[in-house]
Tab-separated table of N, CA and C in Angstrom:
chain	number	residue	atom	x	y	z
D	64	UNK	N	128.398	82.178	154.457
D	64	UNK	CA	128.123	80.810	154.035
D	64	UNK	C	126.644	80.614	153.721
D	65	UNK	N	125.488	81.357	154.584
D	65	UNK	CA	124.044	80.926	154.151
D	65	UNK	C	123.546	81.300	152.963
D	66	UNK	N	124.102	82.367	152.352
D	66	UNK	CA	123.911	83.091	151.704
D	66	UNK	C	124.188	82.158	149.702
D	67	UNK	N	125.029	81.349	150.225
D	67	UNK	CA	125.717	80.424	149.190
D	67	UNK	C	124.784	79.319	149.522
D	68	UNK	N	124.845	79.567	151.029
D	68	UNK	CA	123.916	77.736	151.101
D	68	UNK	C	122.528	77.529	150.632
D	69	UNK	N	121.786	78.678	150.650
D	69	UNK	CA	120.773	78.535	149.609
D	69	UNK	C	120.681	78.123	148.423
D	70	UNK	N	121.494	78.337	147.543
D	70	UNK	CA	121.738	77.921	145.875
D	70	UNK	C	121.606	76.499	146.268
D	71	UNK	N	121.618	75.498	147.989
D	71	UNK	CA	121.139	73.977	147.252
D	71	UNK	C	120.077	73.747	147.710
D	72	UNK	N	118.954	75.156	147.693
D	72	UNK	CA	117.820	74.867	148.157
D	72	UNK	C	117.034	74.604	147.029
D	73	UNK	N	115.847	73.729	146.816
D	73	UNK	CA	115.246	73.830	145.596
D	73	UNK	C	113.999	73.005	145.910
D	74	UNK	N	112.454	73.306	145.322
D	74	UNK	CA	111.456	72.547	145.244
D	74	UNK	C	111.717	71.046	145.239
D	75	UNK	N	110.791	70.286	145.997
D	75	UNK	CA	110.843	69.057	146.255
D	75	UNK	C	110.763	68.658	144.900
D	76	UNK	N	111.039	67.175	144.381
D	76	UNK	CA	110.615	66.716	142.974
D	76	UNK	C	110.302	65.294	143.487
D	77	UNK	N	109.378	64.825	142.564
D	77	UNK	CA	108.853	62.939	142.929
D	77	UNK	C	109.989	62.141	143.371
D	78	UNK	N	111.108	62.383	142.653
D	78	UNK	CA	112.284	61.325	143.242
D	78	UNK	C	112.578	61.230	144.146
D	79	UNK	N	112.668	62.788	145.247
D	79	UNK	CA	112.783	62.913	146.568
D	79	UNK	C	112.041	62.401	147.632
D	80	UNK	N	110.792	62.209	146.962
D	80	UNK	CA	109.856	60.962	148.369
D	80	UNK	C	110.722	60.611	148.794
D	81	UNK	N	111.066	59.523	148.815
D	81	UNK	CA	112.038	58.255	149.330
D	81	UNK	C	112.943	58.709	150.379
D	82	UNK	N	113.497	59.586	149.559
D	82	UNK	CA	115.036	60.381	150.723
D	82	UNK	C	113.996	60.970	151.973
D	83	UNK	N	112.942	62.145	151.395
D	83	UNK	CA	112.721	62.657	152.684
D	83	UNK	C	111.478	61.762	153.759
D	84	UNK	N	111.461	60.766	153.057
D	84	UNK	CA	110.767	59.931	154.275
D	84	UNK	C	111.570	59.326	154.878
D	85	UNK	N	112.562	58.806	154.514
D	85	UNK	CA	113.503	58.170	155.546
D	85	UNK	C	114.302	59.034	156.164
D	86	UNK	N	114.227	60.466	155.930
D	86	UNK	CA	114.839	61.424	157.095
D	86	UNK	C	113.835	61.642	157.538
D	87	UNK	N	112.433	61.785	157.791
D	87	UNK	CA	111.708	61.891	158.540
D	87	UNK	C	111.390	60.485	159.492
D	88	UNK	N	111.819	59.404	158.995
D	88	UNK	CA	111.747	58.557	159.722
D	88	UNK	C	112.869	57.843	161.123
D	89	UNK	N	113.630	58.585	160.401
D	89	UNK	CA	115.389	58.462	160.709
D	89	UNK	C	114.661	59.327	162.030
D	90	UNK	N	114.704	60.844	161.879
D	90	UNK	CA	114.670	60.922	163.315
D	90	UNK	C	113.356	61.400	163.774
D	91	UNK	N	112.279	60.619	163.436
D	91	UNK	CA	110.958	60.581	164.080
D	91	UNK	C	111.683	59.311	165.226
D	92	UNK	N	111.936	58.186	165.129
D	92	UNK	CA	112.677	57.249	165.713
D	92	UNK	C	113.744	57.945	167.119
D	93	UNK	N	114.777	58.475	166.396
D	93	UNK	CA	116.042	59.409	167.631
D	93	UNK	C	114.979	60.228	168.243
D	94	UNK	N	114.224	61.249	168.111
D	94	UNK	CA	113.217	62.583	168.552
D	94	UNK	C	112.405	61.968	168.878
D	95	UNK	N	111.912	61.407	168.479
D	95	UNK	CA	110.177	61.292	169.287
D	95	UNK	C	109.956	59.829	169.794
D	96	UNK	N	110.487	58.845	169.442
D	96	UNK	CA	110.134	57.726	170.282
D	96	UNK	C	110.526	57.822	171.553
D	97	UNK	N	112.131	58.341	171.933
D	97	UNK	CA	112.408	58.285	173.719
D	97	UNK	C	111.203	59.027	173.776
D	98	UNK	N	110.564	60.244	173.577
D	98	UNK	CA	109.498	60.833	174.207
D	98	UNK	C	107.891	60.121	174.540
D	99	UNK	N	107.469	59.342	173.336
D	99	UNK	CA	106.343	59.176	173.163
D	99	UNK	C	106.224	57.453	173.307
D	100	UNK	N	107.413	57.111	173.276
D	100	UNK	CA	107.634	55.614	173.693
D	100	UNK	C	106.585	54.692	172.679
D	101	UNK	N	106.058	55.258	171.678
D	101	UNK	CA	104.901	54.499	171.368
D	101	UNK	C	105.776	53.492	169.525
D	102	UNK	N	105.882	52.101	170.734
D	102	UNK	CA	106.626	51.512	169.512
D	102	UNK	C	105.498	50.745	168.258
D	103	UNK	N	104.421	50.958	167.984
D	103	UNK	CA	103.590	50.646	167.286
D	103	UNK	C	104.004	51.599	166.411
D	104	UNK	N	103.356	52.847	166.431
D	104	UNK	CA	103.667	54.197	165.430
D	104	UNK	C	104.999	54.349	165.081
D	105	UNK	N	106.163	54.092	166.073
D	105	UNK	CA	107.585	54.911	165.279
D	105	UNK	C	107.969	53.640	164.556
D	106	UNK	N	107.576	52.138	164.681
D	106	UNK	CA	108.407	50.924	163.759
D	106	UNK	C	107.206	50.469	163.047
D	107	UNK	N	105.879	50.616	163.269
D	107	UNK	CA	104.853	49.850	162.279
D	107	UNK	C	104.236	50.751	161.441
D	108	UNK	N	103.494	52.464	162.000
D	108	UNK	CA	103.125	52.725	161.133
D	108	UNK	C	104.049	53.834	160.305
D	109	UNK	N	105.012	53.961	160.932
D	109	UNK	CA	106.064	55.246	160.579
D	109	UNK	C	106.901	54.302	159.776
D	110	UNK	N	106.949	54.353	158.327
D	110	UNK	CA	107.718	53.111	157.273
D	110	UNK	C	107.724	54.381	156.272
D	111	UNK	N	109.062	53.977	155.479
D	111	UNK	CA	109.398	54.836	154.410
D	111	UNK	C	108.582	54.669	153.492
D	112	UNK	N	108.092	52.958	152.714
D	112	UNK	CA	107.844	53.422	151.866
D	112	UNK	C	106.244	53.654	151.392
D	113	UNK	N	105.085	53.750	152.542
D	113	UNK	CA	104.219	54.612	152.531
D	113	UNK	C	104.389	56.145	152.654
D	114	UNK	N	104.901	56.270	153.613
D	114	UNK	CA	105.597	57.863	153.430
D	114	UNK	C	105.796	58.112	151.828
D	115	UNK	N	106.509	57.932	151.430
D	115	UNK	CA	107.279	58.006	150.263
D	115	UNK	C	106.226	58.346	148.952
D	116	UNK	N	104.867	57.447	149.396
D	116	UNK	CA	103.828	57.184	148.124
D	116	UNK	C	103.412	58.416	148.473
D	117	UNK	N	103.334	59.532	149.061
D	117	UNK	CA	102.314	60.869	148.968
D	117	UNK	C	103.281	62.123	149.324
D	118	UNK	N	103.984	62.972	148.566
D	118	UNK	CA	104.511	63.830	148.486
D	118	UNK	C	104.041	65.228	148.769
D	119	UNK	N	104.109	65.776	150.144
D	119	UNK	CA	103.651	67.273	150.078
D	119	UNK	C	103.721	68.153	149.419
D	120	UNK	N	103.071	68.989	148.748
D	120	UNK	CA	103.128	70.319	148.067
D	120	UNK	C	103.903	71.260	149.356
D	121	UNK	N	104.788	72.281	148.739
D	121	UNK	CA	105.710	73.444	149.239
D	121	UNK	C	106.286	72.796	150.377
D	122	UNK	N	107.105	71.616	149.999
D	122	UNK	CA	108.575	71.052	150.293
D	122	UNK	C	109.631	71.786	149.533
D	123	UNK	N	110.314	71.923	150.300
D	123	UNK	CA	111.760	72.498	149.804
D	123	UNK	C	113.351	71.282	150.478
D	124	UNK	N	113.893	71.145	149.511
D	124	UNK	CA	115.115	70.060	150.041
D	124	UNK	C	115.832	70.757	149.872
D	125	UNK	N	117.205	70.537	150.378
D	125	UNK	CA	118.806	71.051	150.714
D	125	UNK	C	119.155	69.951	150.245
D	126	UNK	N	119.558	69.905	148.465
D	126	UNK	CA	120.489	69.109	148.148
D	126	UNK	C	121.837	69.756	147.005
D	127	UNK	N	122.771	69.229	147.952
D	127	UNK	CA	124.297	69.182	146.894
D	127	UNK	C	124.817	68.333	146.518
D	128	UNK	N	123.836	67.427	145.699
D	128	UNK	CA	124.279	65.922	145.211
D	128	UNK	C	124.141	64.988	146.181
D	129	UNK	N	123.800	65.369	147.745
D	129	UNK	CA	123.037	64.196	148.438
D	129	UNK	C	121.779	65.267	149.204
D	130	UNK	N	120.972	64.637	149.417
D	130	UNK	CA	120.099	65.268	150.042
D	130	UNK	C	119.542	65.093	151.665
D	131	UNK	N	119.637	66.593	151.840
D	131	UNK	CA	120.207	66.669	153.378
D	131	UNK	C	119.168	66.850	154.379
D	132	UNK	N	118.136	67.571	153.760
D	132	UNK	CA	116.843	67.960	154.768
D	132	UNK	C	116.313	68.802	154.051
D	133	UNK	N	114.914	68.855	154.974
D	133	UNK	CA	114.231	69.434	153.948
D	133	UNK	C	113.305	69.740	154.673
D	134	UNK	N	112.147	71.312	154.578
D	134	UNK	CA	111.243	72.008	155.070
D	134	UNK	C	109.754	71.638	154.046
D	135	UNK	N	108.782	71.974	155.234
D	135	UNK	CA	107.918	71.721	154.342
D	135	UNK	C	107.170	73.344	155.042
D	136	UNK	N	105.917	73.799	154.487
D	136	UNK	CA	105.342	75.036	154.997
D	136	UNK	C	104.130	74.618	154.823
D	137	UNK	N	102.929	75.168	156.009
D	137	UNK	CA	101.986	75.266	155.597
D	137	UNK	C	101.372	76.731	155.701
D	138	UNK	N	101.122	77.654	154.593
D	138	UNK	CA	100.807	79.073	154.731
D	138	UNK	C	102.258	79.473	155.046
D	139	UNK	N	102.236	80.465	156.375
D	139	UNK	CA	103.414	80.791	157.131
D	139	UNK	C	103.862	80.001	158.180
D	140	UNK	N	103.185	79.091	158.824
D	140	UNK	CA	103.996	77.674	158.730
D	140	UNK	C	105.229	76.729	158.784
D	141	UNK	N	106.277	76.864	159.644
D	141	UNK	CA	106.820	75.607	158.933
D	141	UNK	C	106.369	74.463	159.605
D	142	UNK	N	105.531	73.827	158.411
D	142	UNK	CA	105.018	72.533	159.279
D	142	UNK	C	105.990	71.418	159.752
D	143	UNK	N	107.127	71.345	158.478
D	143	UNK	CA	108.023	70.153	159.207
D	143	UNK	C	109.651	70.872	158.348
D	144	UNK	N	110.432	70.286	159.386
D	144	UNK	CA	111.991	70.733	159.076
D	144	UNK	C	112.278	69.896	159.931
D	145	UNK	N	113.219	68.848	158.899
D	145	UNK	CA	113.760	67.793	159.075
D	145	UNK	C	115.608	67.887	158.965
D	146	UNK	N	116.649	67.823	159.324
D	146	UNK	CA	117.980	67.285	158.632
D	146	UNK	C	118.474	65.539	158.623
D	147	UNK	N	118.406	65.262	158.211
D	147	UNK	CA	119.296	64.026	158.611
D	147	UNK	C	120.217	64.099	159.486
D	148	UNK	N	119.979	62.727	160.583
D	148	UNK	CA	121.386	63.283	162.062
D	148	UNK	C	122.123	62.996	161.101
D	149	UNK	N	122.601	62.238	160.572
D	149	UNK	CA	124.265	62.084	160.032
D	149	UNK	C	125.117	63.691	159.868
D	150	UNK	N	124.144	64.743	159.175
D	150	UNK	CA	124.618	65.951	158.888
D	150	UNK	C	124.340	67.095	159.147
D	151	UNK	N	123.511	66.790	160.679
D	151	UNK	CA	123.197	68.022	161.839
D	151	UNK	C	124.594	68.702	161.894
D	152	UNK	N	124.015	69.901	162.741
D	152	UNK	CA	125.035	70.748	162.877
D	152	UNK	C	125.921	71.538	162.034
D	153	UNK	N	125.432	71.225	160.733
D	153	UNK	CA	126.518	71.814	159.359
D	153	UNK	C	125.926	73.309	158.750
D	154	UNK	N	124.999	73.760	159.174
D	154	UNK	CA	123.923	75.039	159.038
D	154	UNK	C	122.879	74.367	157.602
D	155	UNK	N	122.377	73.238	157.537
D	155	UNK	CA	121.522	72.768	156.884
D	155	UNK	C	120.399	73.247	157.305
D	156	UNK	N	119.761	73.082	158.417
D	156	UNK	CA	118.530	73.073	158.996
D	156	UNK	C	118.595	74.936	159.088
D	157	UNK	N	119.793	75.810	159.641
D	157	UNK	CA	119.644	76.670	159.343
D	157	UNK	C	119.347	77.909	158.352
D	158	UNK	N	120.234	77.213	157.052
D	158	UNK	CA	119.499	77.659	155.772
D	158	UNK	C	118.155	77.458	155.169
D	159	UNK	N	117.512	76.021	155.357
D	159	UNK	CA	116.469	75.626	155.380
D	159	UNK	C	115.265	76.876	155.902
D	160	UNK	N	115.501	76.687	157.496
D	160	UNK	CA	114.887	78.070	158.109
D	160	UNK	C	114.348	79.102	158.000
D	161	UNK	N	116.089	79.737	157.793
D	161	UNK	CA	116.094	81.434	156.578
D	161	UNK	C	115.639	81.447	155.530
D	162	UNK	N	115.736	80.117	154.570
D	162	UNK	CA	114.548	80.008	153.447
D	162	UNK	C	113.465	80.472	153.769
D	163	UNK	N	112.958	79.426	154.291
D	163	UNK	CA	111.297	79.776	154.800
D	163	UNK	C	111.011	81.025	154.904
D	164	UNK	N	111.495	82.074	156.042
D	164	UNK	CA	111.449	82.891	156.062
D	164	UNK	C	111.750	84.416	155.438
D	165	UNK	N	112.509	83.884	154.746
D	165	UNK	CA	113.020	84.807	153.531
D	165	UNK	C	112.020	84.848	152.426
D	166	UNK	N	111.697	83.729	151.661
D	166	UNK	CA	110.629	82.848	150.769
D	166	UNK	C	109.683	83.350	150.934
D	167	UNK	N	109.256	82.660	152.437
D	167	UNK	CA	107.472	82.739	152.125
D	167	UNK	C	107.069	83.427	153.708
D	168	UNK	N	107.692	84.334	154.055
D	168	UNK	CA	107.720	85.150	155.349
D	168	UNK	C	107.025	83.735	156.797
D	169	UNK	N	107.905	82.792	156.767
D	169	UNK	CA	107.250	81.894	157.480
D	169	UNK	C	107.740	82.662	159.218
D	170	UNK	N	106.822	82.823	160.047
D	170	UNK	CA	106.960	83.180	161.101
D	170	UNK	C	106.630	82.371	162.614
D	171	UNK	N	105.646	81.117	162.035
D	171	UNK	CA	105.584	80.253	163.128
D	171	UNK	C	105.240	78.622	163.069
D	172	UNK	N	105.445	77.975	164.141
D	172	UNK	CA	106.089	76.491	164.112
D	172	UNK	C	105.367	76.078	165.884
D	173	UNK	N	105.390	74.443	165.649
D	173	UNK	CA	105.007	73.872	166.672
D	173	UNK	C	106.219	73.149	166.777
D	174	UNK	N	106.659	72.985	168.150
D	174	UNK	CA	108.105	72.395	168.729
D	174	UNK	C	107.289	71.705	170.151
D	175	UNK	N	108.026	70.275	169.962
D	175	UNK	CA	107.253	69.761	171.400
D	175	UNK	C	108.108	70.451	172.325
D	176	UNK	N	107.542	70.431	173.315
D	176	UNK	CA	108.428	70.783	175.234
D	176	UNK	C	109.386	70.170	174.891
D	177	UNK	N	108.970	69.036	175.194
D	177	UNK	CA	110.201	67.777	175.448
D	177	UNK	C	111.767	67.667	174.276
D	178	UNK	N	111.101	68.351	173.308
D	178	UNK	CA	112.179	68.389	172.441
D	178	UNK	C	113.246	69.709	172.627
D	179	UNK	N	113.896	69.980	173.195
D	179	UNK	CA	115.165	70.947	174.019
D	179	UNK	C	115.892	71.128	172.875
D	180	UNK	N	116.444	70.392	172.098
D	180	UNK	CA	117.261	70.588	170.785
D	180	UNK	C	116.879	71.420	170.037
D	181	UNK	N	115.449	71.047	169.829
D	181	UNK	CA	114.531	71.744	169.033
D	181	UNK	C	114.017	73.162	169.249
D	182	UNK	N	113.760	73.358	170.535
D	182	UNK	CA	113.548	74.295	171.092
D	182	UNK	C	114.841	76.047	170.844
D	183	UNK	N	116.053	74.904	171.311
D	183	UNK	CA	117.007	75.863	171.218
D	183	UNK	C	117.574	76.269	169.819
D	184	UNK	N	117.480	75.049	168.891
D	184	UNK	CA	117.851	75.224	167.282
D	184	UNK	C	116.919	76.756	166.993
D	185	UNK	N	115.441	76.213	167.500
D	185	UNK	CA	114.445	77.636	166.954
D	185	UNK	C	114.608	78.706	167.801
D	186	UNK	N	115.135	78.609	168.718
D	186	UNK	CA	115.588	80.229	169.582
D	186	UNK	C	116.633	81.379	169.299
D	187	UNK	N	117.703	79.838	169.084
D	187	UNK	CA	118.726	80.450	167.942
D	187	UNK	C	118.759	81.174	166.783
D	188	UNK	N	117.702	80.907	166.288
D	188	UNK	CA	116.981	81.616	165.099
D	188	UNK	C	115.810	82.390	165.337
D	189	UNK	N	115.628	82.968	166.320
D	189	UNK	CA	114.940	84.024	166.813
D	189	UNK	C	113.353	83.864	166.449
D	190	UNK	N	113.227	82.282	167.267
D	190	UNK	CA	111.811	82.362	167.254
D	190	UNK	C	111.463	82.298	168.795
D	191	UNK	N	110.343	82.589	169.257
D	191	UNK	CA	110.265	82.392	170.806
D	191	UNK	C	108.654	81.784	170.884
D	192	UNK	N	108.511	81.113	171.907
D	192	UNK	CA	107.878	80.397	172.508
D	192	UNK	C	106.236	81.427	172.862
D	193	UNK	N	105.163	81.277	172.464
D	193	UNK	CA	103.948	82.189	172.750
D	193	UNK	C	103.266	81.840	173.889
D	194	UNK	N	103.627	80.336	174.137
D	194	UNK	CA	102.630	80.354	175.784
D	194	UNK	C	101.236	79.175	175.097
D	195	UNK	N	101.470	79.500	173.836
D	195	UNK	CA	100.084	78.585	173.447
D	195	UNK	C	100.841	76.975	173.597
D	196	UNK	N	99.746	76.138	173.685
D	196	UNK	CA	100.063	74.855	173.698
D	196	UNK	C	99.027	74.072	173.132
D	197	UNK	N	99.701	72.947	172.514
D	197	UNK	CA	98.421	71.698	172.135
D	197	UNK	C	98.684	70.207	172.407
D	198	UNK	N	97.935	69.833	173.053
D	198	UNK	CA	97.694	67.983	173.724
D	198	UNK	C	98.573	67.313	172.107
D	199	UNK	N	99.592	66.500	172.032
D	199	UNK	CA	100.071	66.004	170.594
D	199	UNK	C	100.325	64.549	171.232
D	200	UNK	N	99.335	63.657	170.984
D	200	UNK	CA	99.267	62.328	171.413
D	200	UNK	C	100.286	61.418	171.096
């Protein structure tokens, strides 16, 4: 199946702002507010459609006529990998992944503690934990 599921991988394009800020917002909200509790940032300054106005260079989306999630890299990198909850669990985030790494030999990522989902999604995929850490306010 991943192997197929790539063909709906493809460079971000301007239209996609929109979608992938509100999946980044979608579950910046579920993920990181129980953690960080900080309701200023996840409802005032975390808004789609500033997000939306500045589009990262080497985004990649997972779309098959809706668009599902989407990686971004910085270098080797993956700086952000997002799915939409509605369509977790379907090997989105996993093809996404194997992109990266297939692509652009991406080999490392920051995952909070607190995020366990996250943790285990990237273990599953045979990344492991180095011991390094950074203060993420």
């Amino acid at each position: 199946e991943h192997s197929a599921s790539a063909s709906f991988i493809r460079p971000a394009a301007a239209q996609d702002a929109g979608r992938i800020a509100e999946i980044l917002v979608f579950n910046n909200r579920l993920n990181f507010f129980p953690i960080f509790k900080d309701e200023q940032y996840s409802f005032c300054e975390m808004q789609v459609v500033p997000l939306a106005q500045r589009l990262p260079i080497r985004t990649f989306v997972w779309d098959d006529g809706v668009l599902r999630g989407f990686v971004r890299l910085q270098g080797r990198e993956v700086e952000k990998l997002f799915v939409d909850p509605c369509f977790q669990g379907r090997g989105v985030g996993a093809a996404l992944l194997e992109f990266a790494v297939a692509r652009f030999g991406a080999d490392r990522l920051w995952a909070l503690e607190a995020n366990e989902s996250a943790r285990r999604f990237y273990a599953a995929h045979g990344f492991s934990p180095t011991g390094e850490s950074r203060f993420e306010e």
